[in-house]
Structures are given as structure tokens and as C-alpha cells.
mmCIF file of C-alpha atoms in Angstrom:
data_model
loop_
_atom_site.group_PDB
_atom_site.id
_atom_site.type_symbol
_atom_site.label_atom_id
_atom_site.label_comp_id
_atom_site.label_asym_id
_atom_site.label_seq_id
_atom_site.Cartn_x
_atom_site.Cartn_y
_atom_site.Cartn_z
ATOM 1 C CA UNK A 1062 -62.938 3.355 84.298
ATOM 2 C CA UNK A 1063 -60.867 4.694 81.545
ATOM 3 C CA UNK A 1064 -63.366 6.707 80.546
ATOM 4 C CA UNK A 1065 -63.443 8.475 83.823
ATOM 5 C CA UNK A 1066 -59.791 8.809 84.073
ATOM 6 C CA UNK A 1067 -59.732 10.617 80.879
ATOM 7 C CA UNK A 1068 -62.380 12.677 82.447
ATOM 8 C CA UNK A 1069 -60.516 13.326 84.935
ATOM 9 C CA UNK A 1070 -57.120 14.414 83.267
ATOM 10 C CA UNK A 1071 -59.076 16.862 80.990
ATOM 11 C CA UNK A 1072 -60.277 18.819 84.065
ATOM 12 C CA UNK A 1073 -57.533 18.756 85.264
ATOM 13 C CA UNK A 1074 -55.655 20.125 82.522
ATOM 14 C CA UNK A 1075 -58.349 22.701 82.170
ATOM 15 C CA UNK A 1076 -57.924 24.226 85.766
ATOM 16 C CA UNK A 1077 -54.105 24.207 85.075
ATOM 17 C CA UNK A 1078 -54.570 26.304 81.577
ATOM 18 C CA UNK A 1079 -57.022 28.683 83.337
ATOM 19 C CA UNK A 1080 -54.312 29.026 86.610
ATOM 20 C CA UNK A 1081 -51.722 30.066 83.829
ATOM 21 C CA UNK A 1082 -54.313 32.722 82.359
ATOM 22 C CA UNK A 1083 -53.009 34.836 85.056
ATOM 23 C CA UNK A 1084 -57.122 36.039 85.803
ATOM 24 C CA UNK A 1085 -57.148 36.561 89.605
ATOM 25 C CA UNK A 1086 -60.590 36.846 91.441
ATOM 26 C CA UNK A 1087 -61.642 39.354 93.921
ATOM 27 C CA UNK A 1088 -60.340 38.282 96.975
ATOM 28 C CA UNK A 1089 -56.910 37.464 95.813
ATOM 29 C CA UNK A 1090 -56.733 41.296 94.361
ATOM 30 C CA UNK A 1091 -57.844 42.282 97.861
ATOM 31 C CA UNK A 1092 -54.969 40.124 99.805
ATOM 32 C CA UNK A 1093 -52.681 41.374 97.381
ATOM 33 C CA UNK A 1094 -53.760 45.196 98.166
ATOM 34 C CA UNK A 1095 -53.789 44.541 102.259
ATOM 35 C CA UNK A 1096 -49.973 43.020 101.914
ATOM 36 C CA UNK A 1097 -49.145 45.799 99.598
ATOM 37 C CA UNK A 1098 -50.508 48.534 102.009
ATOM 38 C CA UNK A 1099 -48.599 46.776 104.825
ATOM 39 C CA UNK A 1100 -45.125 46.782 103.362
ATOM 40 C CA UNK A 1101 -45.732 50.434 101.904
ATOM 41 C CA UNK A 1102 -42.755 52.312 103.604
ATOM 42 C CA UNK A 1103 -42.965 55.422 100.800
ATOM 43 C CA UNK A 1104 -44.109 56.656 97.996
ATOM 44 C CA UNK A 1105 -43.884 59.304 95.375
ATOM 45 C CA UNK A 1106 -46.445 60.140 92.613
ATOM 46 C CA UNK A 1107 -47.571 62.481 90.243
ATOM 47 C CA UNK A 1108 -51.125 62.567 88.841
ATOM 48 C CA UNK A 1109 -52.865 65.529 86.704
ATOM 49 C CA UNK A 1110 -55.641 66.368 88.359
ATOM 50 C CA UNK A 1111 -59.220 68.126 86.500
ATOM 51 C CA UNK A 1112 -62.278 69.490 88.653
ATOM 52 C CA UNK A 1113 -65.507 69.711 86.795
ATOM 53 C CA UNK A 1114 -67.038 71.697 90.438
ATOM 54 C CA UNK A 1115 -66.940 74.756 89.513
ATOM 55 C CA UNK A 1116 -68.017 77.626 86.540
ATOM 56 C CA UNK A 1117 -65.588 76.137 83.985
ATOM 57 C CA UNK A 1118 -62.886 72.930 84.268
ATOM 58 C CA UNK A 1119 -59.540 73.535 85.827
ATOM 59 C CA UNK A 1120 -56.369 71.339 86.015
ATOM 60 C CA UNK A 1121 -54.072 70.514 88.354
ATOM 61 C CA UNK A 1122 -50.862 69.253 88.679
ATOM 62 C CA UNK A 1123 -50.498 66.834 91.171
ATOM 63 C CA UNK A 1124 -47.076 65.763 93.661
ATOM 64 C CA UNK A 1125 -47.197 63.153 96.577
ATOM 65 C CA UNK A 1126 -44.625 62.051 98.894
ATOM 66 C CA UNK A 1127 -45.489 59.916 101.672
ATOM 67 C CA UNK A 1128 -43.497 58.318 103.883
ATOM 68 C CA UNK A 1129 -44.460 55.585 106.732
ATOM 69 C CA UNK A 1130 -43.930 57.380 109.851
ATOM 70 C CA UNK A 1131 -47.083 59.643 108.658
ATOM 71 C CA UNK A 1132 -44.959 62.310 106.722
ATOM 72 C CA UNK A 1133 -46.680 63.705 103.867
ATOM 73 C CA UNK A 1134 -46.648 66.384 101.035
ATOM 74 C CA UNK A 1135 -48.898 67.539 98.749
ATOM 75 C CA UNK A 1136 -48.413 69.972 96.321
ATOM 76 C CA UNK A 1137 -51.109 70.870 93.747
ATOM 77 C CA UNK A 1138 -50.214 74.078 91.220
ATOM 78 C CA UNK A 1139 -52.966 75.303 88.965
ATOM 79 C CA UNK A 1140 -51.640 75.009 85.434
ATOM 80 C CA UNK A 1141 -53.662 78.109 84.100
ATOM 81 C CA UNK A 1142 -52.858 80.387 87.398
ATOM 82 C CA UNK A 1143 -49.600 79.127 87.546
ATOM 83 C CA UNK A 1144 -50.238 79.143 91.423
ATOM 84 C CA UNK A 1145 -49.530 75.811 93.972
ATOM 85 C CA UNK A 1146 -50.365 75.281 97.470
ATOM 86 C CA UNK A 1147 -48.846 72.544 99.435
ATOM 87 C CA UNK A 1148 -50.097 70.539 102.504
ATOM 88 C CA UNK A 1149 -47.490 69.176 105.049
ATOM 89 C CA UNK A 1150 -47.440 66.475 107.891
ATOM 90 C CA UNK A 1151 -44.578 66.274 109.657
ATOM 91 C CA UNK A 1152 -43.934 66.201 114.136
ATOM 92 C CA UNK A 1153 -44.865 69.566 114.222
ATOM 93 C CA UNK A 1154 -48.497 68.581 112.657
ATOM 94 C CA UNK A 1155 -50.374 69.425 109.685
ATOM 95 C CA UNK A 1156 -49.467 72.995 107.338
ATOM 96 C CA UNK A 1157 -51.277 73.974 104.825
ATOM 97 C CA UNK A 1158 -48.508 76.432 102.628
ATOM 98 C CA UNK A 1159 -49.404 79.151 100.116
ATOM 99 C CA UNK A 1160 -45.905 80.607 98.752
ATOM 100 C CA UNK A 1161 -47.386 82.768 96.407
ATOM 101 C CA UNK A 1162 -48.173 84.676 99.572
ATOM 102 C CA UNK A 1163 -45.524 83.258 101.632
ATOM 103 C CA UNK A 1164 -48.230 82.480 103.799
ATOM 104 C CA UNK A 1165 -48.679 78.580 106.394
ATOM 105 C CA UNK A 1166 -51.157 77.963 108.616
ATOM 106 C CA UNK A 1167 -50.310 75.050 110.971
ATOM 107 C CA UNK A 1168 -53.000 73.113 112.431
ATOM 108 C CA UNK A 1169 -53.373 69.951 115.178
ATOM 109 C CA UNK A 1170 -55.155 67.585 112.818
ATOM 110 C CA UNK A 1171 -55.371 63.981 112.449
ATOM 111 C CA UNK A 1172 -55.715 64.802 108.334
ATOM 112 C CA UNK A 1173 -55.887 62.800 106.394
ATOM 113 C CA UNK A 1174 -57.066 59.766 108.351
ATOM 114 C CA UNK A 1175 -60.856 61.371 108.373
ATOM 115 C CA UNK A 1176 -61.542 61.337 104.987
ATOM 116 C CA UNK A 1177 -61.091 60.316 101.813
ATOM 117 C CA UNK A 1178 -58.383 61.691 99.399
ATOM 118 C CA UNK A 1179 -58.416 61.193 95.822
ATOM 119 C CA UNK A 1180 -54.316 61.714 95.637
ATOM 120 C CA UNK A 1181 -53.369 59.231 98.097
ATOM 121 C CA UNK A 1182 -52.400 55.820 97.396
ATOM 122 C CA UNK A 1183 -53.378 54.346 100.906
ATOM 123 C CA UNK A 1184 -56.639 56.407 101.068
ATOM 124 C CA UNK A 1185 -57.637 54.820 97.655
ATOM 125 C CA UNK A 1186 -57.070 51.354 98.911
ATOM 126 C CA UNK A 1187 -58.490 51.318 102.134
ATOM 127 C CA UNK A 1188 -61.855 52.788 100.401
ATOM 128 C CA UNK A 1189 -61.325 49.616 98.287
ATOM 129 C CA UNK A 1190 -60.940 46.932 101.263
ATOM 130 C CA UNK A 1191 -63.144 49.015 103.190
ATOM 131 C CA UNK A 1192 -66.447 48.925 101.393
ATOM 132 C CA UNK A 1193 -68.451 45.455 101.570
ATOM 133 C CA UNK A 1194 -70.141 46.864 98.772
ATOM 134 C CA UNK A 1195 -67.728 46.917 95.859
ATOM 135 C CA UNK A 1196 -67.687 46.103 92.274
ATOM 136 C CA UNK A 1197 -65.073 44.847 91.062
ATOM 137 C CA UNK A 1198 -64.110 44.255 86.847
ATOM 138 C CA UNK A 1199 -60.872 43.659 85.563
ATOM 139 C CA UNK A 1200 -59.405 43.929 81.472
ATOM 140 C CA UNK A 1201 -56.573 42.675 80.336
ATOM 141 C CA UNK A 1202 -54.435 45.705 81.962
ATOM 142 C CA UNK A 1203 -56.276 46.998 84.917
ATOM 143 C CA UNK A 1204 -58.120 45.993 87.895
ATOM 144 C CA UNK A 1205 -61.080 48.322 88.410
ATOM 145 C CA UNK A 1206 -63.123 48.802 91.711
ATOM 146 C CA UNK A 1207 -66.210 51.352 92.268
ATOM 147 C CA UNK A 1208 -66.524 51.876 95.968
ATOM 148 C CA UNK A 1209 -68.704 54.516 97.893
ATOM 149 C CA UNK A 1210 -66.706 57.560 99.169
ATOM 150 C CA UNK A 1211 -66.361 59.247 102.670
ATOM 151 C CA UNK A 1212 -65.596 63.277 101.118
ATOM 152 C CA UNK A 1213 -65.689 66.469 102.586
ATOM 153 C CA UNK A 1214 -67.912 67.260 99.472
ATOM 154 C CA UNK A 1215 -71.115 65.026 100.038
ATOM 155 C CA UNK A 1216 -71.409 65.572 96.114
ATOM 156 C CA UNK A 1217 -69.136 63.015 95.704
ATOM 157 C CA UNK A 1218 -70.881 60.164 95.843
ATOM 158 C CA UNK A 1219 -68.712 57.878 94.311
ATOM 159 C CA UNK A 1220 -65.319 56.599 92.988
ATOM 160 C CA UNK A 1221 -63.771 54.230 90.158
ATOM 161 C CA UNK A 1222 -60.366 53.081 91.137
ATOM 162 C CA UNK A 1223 -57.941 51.889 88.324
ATOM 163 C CA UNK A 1224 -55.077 49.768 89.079
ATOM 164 C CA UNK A 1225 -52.263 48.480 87.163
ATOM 165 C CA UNK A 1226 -52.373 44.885 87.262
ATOM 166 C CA UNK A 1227 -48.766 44.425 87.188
ATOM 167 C CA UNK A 1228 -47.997 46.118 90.746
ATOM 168 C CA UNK A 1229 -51.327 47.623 91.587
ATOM 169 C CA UNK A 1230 -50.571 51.068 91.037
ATOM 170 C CA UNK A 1231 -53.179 53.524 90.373
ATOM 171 C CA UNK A 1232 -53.863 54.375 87.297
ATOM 172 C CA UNK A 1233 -56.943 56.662 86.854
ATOM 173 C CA UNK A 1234 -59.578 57.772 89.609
ATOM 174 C CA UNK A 1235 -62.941 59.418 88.740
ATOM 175 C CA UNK A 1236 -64.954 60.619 91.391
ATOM 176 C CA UNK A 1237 -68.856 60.514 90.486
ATOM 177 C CA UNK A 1238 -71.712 62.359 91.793
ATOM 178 C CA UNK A 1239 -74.992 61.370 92.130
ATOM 179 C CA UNK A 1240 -75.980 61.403 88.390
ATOM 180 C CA UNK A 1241 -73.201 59.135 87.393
ATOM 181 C CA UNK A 1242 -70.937 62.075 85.945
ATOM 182 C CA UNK A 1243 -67.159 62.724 86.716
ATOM 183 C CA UNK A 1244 -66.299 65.644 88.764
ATOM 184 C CA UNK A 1245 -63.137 64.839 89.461
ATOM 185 C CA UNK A 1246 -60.972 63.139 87.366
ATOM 186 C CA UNK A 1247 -57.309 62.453 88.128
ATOM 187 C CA UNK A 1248 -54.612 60.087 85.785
ATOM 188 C CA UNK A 1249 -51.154 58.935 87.661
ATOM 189 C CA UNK A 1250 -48.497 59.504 85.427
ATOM 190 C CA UNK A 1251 -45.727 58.588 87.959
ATOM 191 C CA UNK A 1252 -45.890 56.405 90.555
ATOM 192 C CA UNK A 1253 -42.477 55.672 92.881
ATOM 193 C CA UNK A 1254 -43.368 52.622 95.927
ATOM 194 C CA UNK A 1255 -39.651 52.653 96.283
ATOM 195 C CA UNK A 1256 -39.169 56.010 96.602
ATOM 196 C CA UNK A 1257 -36.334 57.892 99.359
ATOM 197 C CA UNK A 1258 -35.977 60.846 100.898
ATOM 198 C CA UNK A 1259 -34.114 63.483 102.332
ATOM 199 C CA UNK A 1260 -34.268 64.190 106.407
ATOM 200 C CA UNK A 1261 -35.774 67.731 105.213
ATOM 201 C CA UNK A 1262 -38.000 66.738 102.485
ATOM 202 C CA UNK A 1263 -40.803 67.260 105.085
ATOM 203 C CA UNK A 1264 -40.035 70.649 106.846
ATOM 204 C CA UNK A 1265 -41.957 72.980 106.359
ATOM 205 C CA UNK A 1266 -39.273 76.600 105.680
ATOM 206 C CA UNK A 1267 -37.741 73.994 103.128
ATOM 207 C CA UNK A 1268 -40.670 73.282 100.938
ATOM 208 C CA UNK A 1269 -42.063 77.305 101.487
ATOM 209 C CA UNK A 1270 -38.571 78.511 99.945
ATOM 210 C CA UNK A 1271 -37.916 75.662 97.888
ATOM 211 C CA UNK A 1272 -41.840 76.699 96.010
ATOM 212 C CA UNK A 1273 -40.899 79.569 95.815
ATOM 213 C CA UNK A 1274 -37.620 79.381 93.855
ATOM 214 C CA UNK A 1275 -39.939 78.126 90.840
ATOM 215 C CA UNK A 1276 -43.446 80.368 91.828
ATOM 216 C CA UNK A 1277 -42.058 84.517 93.189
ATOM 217 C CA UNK A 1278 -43.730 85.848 95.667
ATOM 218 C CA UNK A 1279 -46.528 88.140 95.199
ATOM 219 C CA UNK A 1280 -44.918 91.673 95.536
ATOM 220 C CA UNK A 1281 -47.480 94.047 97.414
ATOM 221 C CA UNK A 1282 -48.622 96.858 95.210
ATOM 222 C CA UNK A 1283 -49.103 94.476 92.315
ATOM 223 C CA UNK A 1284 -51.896 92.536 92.756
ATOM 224 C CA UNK A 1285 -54.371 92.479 89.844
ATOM 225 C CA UNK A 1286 -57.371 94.140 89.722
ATOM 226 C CA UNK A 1287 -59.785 92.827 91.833
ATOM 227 C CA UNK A 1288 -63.140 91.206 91.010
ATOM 228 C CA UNK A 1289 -65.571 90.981 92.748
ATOM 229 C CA UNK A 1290 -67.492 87.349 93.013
ATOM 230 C CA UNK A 1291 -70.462 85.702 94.838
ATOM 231 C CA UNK A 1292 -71.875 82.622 95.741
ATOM 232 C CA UNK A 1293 -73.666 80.631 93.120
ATOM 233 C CA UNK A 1294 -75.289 78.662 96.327
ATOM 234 C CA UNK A 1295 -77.357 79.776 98.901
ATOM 235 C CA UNK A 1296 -79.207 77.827 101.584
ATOM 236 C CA UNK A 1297 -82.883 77.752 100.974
ATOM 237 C CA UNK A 1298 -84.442 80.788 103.664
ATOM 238 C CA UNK A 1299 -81.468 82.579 103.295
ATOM 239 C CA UNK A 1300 -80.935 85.040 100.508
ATOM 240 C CA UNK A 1301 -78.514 88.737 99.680
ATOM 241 C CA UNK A 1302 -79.239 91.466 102.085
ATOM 242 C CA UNK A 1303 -76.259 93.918 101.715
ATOM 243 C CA UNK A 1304 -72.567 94.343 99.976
ATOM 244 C CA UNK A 1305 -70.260 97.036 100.571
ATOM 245 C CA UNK A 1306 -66.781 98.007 100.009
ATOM 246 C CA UNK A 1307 -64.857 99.119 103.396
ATOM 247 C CA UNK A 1308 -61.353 100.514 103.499
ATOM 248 C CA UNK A 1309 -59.054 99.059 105.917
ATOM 249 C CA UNK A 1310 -55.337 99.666 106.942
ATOM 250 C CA UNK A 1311 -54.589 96.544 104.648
ATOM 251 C CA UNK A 1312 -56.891 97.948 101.187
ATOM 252 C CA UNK A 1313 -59.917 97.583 100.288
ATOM 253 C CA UNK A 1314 -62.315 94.593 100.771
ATOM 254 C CA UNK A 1315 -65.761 93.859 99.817
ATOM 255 C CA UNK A 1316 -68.188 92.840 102.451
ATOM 256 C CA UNK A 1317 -71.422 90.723 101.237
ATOM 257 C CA UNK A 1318 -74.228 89.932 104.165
ATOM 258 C CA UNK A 1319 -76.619 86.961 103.835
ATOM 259 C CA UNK A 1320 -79.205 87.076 106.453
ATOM 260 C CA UNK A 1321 -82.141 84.185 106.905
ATOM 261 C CA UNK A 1322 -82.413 81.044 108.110
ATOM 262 C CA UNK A 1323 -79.103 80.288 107.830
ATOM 263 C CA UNK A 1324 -76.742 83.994 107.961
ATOM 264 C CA UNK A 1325 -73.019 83.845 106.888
ATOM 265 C CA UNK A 1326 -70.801 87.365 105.609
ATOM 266 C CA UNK A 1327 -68.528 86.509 102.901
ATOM 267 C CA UNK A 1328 -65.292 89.495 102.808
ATOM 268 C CA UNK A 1329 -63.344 89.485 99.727
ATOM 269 C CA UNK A 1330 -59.803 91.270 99.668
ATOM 270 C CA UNK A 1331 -57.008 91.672 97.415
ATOM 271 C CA UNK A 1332 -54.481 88.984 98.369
ATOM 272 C CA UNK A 1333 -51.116 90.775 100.065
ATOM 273 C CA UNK A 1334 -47.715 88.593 100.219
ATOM 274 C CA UNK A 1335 -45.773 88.884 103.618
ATOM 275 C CA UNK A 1336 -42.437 90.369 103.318
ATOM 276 C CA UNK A 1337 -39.833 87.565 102.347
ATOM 277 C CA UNK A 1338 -37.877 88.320 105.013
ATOM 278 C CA UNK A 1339 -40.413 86.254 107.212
ATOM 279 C CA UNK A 1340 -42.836 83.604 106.498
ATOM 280 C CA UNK A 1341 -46.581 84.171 108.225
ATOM 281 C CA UNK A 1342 -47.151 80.766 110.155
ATOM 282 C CA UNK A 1343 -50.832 80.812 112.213
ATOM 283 C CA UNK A 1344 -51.754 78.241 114.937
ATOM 284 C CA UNK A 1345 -55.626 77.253 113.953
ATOM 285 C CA UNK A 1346 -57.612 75.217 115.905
ATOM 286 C CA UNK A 1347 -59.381 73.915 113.199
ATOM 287 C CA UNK A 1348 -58.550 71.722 109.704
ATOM 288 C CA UNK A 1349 -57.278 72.011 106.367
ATOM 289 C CA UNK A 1350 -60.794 71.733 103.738
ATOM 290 C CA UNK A 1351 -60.658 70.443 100.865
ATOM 291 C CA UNK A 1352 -62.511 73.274 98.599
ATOM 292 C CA UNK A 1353 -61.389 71.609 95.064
ATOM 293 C CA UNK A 1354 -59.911 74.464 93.416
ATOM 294 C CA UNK A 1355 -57.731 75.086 97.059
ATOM 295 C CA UNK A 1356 -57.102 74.477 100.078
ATOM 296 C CA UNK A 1357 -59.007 75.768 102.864
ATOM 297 C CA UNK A 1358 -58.499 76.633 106.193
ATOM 298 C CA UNK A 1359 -61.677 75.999 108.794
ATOM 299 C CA UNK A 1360 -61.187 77.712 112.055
ATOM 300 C CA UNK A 1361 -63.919 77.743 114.525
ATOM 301 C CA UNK A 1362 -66.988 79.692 112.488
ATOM 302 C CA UNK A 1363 -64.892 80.596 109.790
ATOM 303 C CA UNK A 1364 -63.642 79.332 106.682
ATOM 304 C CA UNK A 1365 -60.666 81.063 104.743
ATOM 305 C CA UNK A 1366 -59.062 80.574 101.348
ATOM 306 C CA UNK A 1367 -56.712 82.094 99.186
ATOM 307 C CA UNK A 1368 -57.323 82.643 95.162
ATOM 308 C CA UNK A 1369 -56.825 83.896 91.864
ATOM 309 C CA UNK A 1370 -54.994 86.886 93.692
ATOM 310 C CA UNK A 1371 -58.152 87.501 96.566
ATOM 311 C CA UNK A 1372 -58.416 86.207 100.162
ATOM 312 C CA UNK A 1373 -61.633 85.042 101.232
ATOM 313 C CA UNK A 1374 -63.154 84.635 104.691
ATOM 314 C CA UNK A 1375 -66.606 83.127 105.196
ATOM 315 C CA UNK A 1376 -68.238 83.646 108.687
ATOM 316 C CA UNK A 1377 -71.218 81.959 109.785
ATOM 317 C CA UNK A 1378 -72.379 80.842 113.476
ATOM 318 C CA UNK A 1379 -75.450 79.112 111.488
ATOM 319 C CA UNK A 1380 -73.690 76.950 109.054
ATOM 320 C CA UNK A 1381 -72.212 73.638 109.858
ATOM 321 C CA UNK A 1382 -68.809 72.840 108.053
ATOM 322 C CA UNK A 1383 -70.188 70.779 104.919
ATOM 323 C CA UNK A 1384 -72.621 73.329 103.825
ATOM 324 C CA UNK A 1385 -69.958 75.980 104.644
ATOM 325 C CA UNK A 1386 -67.428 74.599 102.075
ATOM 326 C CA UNK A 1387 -70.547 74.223 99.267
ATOM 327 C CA UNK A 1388 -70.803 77.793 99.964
ATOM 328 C CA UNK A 1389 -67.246 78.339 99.569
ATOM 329 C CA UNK A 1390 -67.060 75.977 96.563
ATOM 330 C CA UNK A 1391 -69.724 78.264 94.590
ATOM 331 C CA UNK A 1392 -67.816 81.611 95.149
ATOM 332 C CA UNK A 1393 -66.986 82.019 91.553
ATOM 333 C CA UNK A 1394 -70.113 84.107 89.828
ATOM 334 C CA UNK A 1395 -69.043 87.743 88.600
ATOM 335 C CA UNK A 1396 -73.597 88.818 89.451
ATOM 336 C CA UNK A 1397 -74.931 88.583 92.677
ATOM 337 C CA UNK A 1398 -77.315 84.656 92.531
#
């Protein structure tokens, strides 16, 4: 009888010594992120983002605010370009800003609710609670999860979330494709859950003139040289069957035609500012796309995009809105593919 007792106690005193350990299992980390998403009233964060999707890496800078009424901003500025674009939700729906060339378009969009997004807090945990199919690990700092994705680029197949164990903050997020390598790779370096704001930290003529107190406008007359790029991928049956350079009342712009299976025309034209004195704001019936290096804008057939001092518009009545953006996402060879 003793003998058991003493059993007993030692188990006992074992569970007690592993409950003080502090090691939580799965499901508690997962209660703990639903109650956490629950109570989330706002947030602010910065994270440096780096894209591996392209020619050569680039970074970003990263800026969140969210607040729970649906409010968001995004701003992401290209370190090397020195260029930012921000995306706003407010009451009057979704903007997609580009102060450079003081330049919004405005959109009706439930964004970002459709897909994932590497920058936001709540996206990242709801892909977490989300997938049945999650690993989980844990060290003595972070909580770690890999969960499948749901991105506008299908080559990101999947994620690894890092969390701070102390308050569950993200840490780092690397987006994998198929192959197991990091595409995209972004590491919080701020992260606010108590954060304020302003009534106007959400409007849109506040954030276009506030950017561009820190990034001028582009004067007209002194864009850089242009250069000319093309797509680096092509649908299969579809291949180069002109380019030409046409002068309109705005400049010049270089016209490529693709014909095949699947036709699209890509124009290229120097990027022109509108006069400060007014800010360009476009009603699309469309949504803001997610290109990596910018921000998109998908209206009916057409895709457009501002950068590295060109506007781009891809038109194609054969290509549906995922292999659009790949197209878009390859425009960055100097030869014709």
C-alpha cells in the first residue's frame, strides 16, 4: 500500500514539474490564437519584406494598421526604388494609392477576406486555425506552424508561421513554393496589439499627401529613360508576334502582341504624375492584385501596374486572372523570351 502511495505522489509530482515547464500542446496554442483574434481591436506592425519572384531579390519595407471595424493600411516602399504604394479600406471601400504618381484607384472589394496575406496578423492566424492539416513545432522562443496557403500566386504553395511565445506575435513568415524554397520571406520587427489611432488615419487625401511629404511627386518631363521589358512567361501555344512603338498625346509607349492559344497585348509607357493640384481617383470594377513587386489593379480584361518609372497595361479576353498576374509577374526581361 505504501508502495503504491509513493507511486502515486511521484506522478504526481512529475505532472506538476512538467505543468511548470510552461510547454503548451497544440490545441491550447490554438485556443489561445482564437481568443487572441477575438479581442484584437487594432494593430500596428512593421515587417521587412524580401521577394525571391522575380530576376533578382528585392526588399520591402513593410507598415500595417488595422483596426476592428475593417479599416486597414498598407504601405510597402521599395528600399532600392525608394518608391511605396499603399492600400486603403475605409467606408468608402478599398484604394489602392501610388503617390509617386499621385495616382488611387478605388475599388468595391471585399479584400482582403479572399485571400491570404502574408502582412496581416489575422490572415496569418486564421490560415493557422483554418487548416486541419498543420504542423505544428515549438523551441524554447517560438511557436511554429506550416499551413497550406490560399494566394493569388498559386506558386505559393506554402507558409511557416513564427510566433512569439510570449504574446503570439509574429515573428518571421516564409512563404514556400513547391520545391520547398522561400520566395517570400518577411521578419516583424514591430508589432503594436494595443495600438490607437487618429479619426483620419484611414482617409484616403490624408495618407496620399501625407506619402508624399517623405516620397515628391514625379514631375512630368523627368521621367527616366525608358526600358523596354517583356515577359519571361508565356502560355504554352502562345508565343511573340509583333512590338511597336506608337506615339500618343501622352508620349510614347511600346506595344508588344502575343497571339495563340491564349492572346494578350502588353503596352508599356513612361509613367506621368498628375498635377498636384488634384489627385487622379478611378472607380474599377475589379480588385487590387497582388503582383509581389506592386500592387495591381485588375479591371475587367485588363490588368494595370505601375513601376520603376513605366505604366503597364496587360489586355487579354483569353487569360483568366491567375495566369494573367504570372504574366504580369514575369515582365522584367530587357530580350524578347
Amino acid at each position: 500500500m505504501k508502495r503504491v502511495s509513493w507511486f502515486f505522489l511521484v506522478s504526481v509530482l512529475m505532472m506538476v514539474v512538467l505543468a511548470g515547464c510552461g510547454e503548451k500542446t497544440q490545441e491550447d496554442v490554438l485556443e489561445d490564437l482564437g481568443t487572441t483574434l477575438e479581442e484584437l481591436t487594432g494593430y500596428k506592425a512593421k515587417a521587412t519584406m524580401q521577394l525571391e519572384t522575380g530576376n533578382e531579390p528585392q526588399t520591402y519595407d513593410v507598415e500595417v494598421w488595422y483596426q476592428k471595424e475593417g479599416f486597414y493600411r498598407v504601405m510597402l516602399n521599395n528600399k532600392d526604388k525608394d518608391q511605396s504604394q499603399i492600400i486603403l479600406r475605409n467606408d468608402d471601400g478599398v484604394f489602392v494609392l501610388t503617390p509617386a504618381l499621385n495616382k488611387s484607384f478605388r475599388f468595391q472589394s471585399d479584400w482582403p477576406k479572399t485571400t491570404s496575406q502574408s502582412y496581416l496578423y489575422e490572415s496569418l492566424v486564421a490560415d493557422i486555425l483554418t487548416d486541419q492539416e498543420r504542423v505544428f513545432s515549438q523551441d524554447e522562443d517560438h511557436y511554429t506552424f506550416e499551413t497550406a496557403t490560399n494566394y493569388q500566386n498559386k506558386n505559393l504553395n506554402k507558409q511557416e508561421i513564427q510566433l512569439n511565445k510570449k504574446d503570439l506575435s509574429p515573428v518571421k513568415v516564409e512563404i514556400l513554393d513547391a520545391e520547398q524554397s522561400p520566395l517570400v520571406t518577411l521578419d516583424f520587427t514591430e508589432f503594436d496589439k494595443n495600438a490607437t489611432f487618429n479619426d483620419d488615419d484611414f482617409e484616403m487625401e490624408r495618407n496620399m499627401t501625407g506619402a508624399q511629404l517623405s516620397e515628391p511627386t514625379l514631375a512630368s518631363g523627368q521621367e527616366e529613360e525608358m526600358e523596354i521589358l517583356y515577359p519571361m512567361y508565356v502560355p504554352d501555344g502562345t508565343s511573340a508576334s509583333s512590338s511597336k512603338e506608337v506615339e500618343t498625346d501622352g508620349g510614347t509607349s511600346y506595344v508588344q502582341e502575343y497571339t495563340g492559344d491564349k492572346s494578350f497585348t502588353l503596352i508599356q509607357s513612361q509613367a506621368d504624375a498628375v498635377p498636384a493640384s488634384t489627385t487622379s481617383t478611378n472607380m474599377a470594377e475589379g480588385q487590387p492584385v497582388d503582383l509581389g513587386f506592386t500592387i495591381g489593379v485588375q479591371t475587367g480584361d485588363a490588368l494595370m501596374w505601375s513601376h520603376g518609372g513605366s505604366e503597364f497595361y496587360l489586355a487579354s479576353s483569353d487569360l483568366e486572372l491567375e495566369e494573367m498576374a504570372s504574366v504580369a509577374r514575369s515582365v522584367y526581361g530587357t530580350t524578347e523570351k
